[in-house]
C-alpha positions in Angstrom: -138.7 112.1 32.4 -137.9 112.4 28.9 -141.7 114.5 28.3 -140.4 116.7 30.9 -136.8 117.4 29.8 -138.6 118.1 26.7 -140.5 120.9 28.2 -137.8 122.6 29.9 -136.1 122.9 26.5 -138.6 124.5 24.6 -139.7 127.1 27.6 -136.0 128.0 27.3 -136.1 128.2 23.6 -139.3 129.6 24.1 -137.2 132.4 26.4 -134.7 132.8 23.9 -136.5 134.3 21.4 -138.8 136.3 23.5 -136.5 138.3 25.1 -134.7 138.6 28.2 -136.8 141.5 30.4 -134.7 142.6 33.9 -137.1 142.0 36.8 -138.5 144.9 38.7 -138.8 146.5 34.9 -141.0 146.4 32.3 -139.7 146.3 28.8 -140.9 147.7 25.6 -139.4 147.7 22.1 -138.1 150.4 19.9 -141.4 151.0 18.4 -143.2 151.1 22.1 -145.6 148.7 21.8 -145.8 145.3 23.7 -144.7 144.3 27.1 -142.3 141.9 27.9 -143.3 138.5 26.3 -143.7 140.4 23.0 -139.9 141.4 23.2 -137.5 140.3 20.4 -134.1 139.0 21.2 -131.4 141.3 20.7 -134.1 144.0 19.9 -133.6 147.7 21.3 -135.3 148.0 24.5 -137.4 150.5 26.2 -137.4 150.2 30.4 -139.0 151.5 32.9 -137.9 149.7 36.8 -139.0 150.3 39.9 -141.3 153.0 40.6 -144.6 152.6 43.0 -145.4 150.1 44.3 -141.7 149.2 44.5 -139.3 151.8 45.0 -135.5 151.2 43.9 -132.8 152.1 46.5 -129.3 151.2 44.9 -129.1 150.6 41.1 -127.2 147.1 42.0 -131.2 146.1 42.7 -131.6 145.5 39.0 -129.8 143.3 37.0 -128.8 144.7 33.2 -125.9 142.1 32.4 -127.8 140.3 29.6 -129.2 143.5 28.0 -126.0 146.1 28.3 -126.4 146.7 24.6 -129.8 146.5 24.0 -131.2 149.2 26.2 -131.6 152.6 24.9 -133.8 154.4 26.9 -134.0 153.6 30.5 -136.9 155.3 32.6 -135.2 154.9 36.8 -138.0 157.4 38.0 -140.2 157.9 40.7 -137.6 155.8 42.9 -135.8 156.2 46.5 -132.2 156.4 45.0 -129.9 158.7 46.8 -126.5 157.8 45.4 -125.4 157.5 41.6 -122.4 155.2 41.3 -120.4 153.7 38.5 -122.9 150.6 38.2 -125.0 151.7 34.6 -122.4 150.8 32.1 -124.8 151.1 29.2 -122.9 152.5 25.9 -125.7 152.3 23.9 -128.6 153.8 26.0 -129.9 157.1 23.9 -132.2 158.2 27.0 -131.8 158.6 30.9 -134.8 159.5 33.2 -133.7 159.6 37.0 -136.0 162.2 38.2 -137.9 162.0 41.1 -135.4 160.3 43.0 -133.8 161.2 46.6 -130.5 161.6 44.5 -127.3 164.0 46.6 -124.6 162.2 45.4 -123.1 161.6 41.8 -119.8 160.0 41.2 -117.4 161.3 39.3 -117.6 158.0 37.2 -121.5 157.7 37.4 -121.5 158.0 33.6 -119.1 155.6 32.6 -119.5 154.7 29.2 -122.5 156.3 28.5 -120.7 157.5 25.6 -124.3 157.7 23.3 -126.9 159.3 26.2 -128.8 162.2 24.6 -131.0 163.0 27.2 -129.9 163.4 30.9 -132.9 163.8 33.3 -132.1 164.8 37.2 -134.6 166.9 38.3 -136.7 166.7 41.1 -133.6 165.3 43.5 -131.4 166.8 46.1 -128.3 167.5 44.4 -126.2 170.4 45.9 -123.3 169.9 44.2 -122.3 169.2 40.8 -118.7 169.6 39.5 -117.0 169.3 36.0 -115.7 165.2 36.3 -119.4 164.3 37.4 -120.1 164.8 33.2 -117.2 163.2 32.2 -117.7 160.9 28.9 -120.9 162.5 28.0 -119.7 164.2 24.6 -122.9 163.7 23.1 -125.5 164.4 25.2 -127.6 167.4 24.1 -130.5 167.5 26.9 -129.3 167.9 30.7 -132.0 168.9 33.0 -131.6 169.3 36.4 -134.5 171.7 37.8 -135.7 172.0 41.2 -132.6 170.7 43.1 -130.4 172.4 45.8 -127.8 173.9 43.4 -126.6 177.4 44.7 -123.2 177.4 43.2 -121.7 176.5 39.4 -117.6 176.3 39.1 -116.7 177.7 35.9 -116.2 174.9 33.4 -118.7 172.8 35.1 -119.6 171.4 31.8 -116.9 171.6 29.4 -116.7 167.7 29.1 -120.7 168.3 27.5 -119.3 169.3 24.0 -122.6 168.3 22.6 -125.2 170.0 24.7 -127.7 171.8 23.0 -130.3 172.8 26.3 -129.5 173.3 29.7 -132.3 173.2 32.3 -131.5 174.7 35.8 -134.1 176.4 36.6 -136.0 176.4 40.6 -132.6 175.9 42.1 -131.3 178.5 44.8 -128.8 180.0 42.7 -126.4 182.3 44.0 -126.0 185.3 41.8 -122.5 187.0 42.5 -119.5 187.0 40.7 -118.7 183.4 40.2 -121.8 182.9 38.4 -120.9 185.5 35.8 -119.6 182.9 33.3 -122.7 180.9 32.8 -124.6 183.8 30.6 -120.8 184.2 28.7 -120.6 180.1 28.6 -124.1 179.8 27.0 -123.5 182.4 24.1 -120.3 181.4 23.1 -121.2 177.7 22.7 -124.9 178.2 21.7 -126.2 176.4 24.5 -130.0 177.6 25.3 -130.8 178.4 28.9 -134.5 176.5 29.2 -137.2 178.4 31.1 -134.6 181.3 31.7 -133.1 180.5 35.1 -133.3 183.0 38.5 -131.3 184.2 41.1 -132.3 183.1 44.5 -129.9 185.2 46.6 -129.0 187.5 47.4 -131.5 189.6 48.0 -131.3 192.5 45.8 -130.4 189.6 42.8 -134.0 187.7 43.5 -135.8 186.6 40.5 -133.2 188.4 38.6 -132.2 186.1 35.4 -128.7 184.7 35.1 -128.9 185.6 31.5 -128.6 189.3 32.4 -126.3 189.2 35.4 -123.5 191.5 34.6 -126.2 194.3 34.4 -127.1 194.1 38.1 -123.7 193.1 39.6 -120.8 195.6 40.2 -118.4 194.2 38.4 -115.9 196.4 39.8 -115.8 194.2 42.7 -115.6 190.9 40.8 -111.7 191.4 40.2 -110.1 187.7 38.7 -113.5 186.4 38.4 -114.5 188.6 35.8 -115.0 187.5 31.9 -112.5 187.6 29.5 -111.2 191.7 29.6 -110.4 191.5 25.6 -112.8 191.9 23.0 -114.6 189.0 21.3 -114.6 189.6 17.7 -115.2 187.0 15.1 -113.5 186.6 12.7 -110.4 187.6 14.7 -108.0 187.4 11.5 -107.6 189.6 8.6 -110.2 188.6 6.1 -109.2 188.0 1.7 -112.6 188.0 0.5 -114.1 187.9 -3.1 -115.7 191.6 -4.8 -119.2 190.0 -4.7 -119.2 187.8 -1.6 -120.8 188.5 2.0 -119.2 188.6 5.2 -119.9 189.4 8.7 -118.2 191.1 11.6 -119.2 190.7 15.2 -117.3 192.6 18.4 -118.8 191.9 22.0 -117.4 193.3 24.9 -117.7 190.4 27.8 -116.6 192.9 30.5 -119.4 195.4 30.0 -121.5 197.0 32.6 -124.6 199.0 32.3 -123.2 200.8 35.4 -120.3 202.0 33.5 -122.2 203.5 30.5 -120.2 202.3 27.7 -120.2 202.7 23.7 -119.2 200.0 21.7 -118.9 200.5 18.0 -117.2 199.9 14.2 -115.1 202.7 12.9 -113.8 202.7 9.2 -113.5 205.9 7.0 -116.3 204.2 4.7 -119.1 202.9 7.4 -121.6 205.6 6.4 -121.5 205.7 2.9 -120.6 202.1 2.0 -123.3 199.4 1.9 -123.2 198.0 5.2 -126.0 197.0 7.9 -124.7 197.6 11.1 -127.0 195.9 14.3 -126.1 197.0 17.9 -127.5 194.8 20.3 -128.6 196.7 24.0 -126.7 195.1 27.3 -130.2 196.5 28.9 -132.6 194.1 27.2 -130.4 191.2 26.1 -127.0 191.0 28.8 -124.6 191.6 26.0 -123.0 194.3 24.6 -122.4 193.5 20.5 -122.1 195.4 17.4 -122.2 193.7 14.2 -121.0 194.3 10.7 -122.8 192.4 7.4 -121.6 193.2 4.2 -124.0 191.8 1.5 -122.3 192.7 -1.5 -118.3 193.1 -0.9 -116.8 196.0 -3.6 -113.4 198.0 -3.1 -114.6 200.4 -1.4 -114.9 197.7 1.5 -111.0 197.3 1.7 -109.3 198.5 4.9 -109.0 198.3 8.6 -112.0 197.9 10.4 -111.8 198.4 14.0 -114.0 198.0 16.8 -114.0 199.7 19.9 -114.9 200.1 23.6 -114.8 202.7 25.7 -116.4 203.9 28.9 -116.7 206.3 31.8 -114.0 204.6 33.8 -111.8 205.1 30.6 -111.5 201.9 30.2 -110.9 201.3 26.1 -110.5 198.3 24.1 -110.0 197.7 20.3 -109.1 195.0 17.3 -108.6 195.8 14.2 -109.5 193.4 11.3 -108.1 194.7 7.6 -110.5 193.5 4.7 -109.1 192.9 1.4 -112.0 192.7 -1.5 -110.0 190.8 -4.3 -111.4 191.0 -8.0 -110.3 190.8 -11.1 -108.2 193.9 -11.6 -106.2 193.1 -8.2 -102.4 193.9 -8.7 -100.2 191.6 -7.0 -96.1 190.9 -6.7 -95.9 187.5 -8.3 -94.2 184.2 -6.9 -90.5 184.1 -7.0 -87.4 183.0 -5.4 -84.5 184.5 -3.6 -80.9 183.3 -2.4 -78.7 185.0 0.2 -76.3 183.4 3.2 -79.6 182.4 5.3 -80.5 180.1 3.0 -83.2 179.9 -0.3 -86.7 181.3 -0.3 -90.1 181.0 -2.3 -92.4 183.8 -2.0 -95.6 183.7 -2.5 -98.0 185.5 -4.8 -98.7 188.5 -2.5 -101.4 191.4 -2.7 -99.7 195.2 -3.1 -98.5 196.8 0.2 -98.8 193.5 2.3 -96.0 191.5 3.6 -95.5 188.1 2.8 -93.8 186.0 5.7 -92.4 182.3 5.5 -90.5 180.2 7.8 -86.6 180.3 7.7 -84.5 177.6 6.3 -82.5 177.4 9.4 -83.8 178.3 12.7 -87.4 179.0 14.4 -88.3 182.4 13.2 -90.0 183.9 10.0 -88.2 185.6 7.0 -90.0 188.8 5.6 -90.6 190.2 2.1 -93.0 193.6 1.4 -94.6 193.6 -1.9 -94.4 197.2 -3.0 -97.5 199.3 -4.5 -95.8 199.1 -8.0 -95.9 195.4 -7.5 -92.3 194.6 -7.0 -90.9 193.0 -4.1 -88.6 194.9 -2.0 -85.5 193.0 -0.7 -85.8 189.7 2.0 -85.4 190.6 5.9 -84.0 187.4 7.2 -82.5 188.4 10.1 -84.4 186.6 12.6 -82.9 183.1 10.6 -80.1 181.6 10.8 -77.0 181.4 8.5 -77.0 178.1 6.7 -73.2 178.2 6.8 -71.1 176.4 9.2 -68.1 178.3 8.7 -70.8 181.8 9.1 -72.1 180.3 12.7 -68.9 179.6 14.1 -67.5 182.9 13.3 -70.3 184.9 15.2 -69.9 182.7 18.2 -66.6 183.9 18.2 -67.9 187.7 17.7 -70.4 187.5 20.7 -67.9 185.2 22.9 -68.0 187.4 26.2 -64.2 186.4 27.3 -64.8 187.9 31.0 -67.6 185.1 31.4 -65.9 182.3 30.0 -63.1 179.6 31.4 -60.5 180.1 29.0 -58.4 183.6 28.2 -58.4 185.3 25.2 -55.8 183.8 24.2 -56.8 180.8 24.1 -60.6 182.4 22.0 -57.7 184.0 19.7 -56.2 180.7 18.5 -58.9 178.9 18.1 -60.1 181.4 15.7 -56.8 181.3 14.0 -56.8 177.9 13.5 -60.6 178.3 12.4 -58.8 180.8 9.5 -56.0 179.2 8.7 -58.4 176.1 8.1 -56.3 173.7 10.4 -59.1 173.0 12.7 -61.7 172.7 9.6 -60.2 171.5 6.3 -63.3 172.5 4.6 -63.3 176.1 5.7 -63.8 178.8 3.3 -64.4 182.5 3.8 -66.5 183.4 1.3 -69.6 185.5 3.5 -68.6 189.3 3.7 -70.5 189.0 6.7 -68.0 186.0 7.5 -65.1 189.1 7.4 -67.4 191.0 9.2 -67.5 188.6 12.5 -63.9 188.0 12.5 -63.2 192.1 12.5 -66.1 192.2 15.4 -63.6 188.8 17.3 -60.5 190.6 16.9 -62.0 194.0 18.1 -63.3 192.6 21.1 -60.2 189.8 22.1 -57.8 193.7 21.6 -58.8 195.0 24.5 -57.3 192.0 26.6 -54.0 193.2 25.3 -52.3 195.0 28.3 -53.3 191.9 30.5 -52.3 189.0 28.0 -48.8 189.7 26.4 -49.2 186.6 24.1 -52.4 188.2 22.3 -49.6 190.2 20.2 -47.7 186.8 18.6 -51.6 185.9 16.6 
C-alpha cells in the first residue's frame, strides 16, 4: 500500500509540473514547440480543440477552468459550433480562431472579458447578423475577420466599441449596397481602419461587384435623405491655428456628402494660394470615393497669415465652407501685453494677445465670457462684460426691481415700490450702499416703470 500511495503522489507531482492540457485539445507553449507532456506549469499556452475527427458542438464541451490565464491563443476551428455564448472568459487570450464553424448566433456577451484579444477570426460561418453590443469589451482587438458569411446589412456604429481595430475583413458577404451602407467607406477613413481585400456589393443589381469603398459615386444620394453622411465639411484642424515663422502645417477639407452625380468643386481660397509656397493635392471622388483638398505649408512666413477657407459648391447649389485664420508668429510679432482691469462685474486679467484679435475670459460672476480687442497699435480697447454679472449685491437687487413685470406678478406696485424703498433707505439691508451709477440707473428704470400704475394705485403717490 505504502509503494502505491507513493506512486500516486509523484504521477501527481509529476502532473504538476507538466502542465495541465484541456482534453479534446492539444497544447503548445509560447515558443510552439512540444505537445502536451512538454508543457510548463503556469506557462502561456497555445490550443488547438476539437477539429476532425472530433467536432466540437457547444464550447461547454471543453473545460478551460484550470488554464483561464494561461491561454493566449486558442485555435476552436474546423468545428460544428453554431452558437457563441458567454462561456470563454479568457482575459488573457491574444488570439481567437473560430472559423470554419456552423456559427449564426453571437451573444451580446460572447466576448466577455476578452479585454486583450488581438485577433478575431469568424469567417467561414453563417452569421447574418451582427450588431454593435456583439463587440462589446473588445478595445483592443486590431484583426476582425469575418469573410464569406451571410452579412447583407451593417447598422451604423456596428463597431464603435472596436476602438483598437486596425483591419477589417468582410469581404464574400452579400452585401447590400444602398444608403445604409454609406457610412462604412466614411467610418474607415476617419478612423484609419483598412478595408482587407476591398469588399463588394452583392445587390442590387446595378451595385454588383461595385466596392463599398466608392459607394457614394454610384448611389443617388438625393434619395438617401437622414441617412446620408455628415452634411458639414470635415476639415482638420477645425480651429484657428498660432503657428511658428518656420514651422509646417497641414490643412485638409473633405466634403462627406459629395456625389459624382452632382459635379462638384471643392477647393482652398486665400488671397495668397498662388504665389505663396504652398502644395496643394486634390484627391478625385472618381478614383478614390472622397472628395479632399489639402493644404501643406513647409516653411510658414507672414505672408501665410489670414483666413483660409475651404469650400464646396455644386450644380444643385448646394455650398459649404469653414474658415480657419493662420497666424505665423515670429520675432517681430506686436502684441497688447498682459494686464488687469476693474469695473462693477468684477476684476480681470488679460492675456498677452496678438494685434486685432480678441482676447476672451470667463466672468467673475456668471456663465458667460468677458471680451477685450487688442487694437492694431497694440493697446487694448475697453472690457465688454455685459454678458457677466454684477458682483454687487446691492447692483443685482436693483435690476430685479428694473425688469420686475408688475402685470405678471402677485403683488401690486405698491407693494414692488416699498420694498425698493426700504432697499434705499437701507432698512431692509443695513449694509446697502449706492455707489454703482448704474445702481441709479436701475432705480430710475423701477420708478419709470411702477409710474404708470399710478391712476390705478392711489398709494403709489405717498413713496
Amino acid at each position: 500500500m505504502n509503494y502505491l500511495a507513493s506512486l500516486v503522489t509523484l504521477l501527481l507531482l509529476g502532473q504538476e509540473c507538466v502542465g495541465y492540457c484541456p482534453s479534446l485539445c492539444v497544447c503548445k507553449n509560447k515558443a510552439g514547440d512540444g505537445a502536451a507532456p512538454e508543457v510548463e506549469a503556469g506557462d502561456p499556452l497555445r490550443l488547438k480543440c476539437g477539429g476532425s475527427p472530433t467536432q466540437l458542438t457547444e464550447l461547454k464541451e471543453i473545460d478551460l477552468s484550470q488554464v483561464l490565464t494561461t491561454v493566449i491563443s486558442l485555435n476552436l476551428s474546423g468545428n460544428a459550433i453554431t452558437v457563441l455564448s458567454r462561456e470563454l472568459q479568457l482575459p488573457n487570450l491574444q488570439k481567437l480562431d473560430l472559423s470554419k464553424n456552423q456559427i449564426s448566433l453571437i451573444e451580446s456577451d460572447a466576448f466577455y472579458n476578452m479585454t486583450s484579444l488581438q485577433r478575431l477570426d469568424l469567417s467561414n460561418n453563417q452569421i447574418s447578423n451582427i450588431y454593435k453590443e456583439m463587440f462589446k469589451g473588445l478595445v483592443n482587438l486590431e484583426r476582425l475577420i469575418m469573410t464569406h458569411n451571410h452579412i447583407s446589412v451593417l447598422p451604423v456604429g456596428t463597431f464603435d466599441y472596436l476602438v483598437g481595430l486596425k483591419q477589417l475583413d468582410i469581404t464574400e458577404n452579400p452585401l447590400i449596397c444602398d444608403c445604409e451602407l454609406l457610412w462604412v467607406a466614411d467610418w474607415s477613413r476617419n478612423t484609419s481602419v483598412k478595408l482587407v481585400g476591398n469588399p463588394k456589393c452583392a445587390s442590387p443589381e446595378n451595385m454588383l461587384n461595385k466596392t463599398v469603398r466608392k459607394l457614394k459615386i454610384f448611389l443617388d444620394l438625393s434619395a438617401c435623405g437622414s441617412l446620408l453622411p455628415i452634411t458639414t465639411l470635415v476639415v482638420k484642424p477645425y480651429q484657428n491655428q498660432v503657428v511658428f515663422e518656420g514651422d509646417s502645417l497641414n490643412l485638409s477639407c473633405n466634403a462627406p456628402f459629395a456625389s459624382v452625380l452632382a459635379k462638384y468643386e471643392l477647393k482652398w481660397i486665400h488671397p495668397m494660394l498662388e504665389i505663396c509656397d504652398v502644395n496643394e493635392t486634390t484627391t478625385d471622388m472618381q478614383e478614390e470615393g472622397l472628395a479632399e483638398t489639402t493644404l501643406f505649408f513647409p516653411n510658414l512666413t507672414n505672408h501665410h497669415t489670414g483666413n483660409w477657407t475651404c469650400a464646396y459648391s455644386d450644380q444643385n447649389h448646394i455650398k459649404h465652407n469653414h474658415t480657419v485664420e493662420v497666424v505665423v508668429i515670429s520675432n517681430t510679432t506686436k502684441y497688447c501685453m498682459t494686464n488687469h482691469t476693474i469695473d462693477n462685474k468684477g476684476l480681470y486679467a488679460w492675456p498677452q494677445v496678438l494685434l486685432n484679435h480678441t482676447a476672451s475670459v470667463p466672468c467673475r460672476s456668471g456663465e458667460g465670457l468677458a471680451y477685450r480687442y487688442c487694437q492694431a497699435n497694440a493697446t487694448w480697447g475697453m472690457p465688454n462684460t455685459t454678458a457677466c454679472s454684477y458682483t454687487s449685491n446691492v447692483t443685482k437687487l436693483l435690476q430685479q426691481f428694473a425688469l420686475l413685470n408688475i402685470s405678471l406678478v402677485q403683488y401690486s406696485a405698491v407693494n414692488a415700490t416699498e420694498r425698493l424703498a426700504l432697499l434705499i433707505q437701507e432698512k431692509t439691508y443695513p449694509l446697502a450702499e449706492i455707489s454703482d451709477p448704474d445702481d441709479v440707473m436701475f432705480i430710475a428704470a423701477a420708478i419709470r416703470n411702477y409710474m404708470q400704475y399710478i391712476e390705478e394705485e392711489q398709494d403709489l403717490g405717498k413713496w
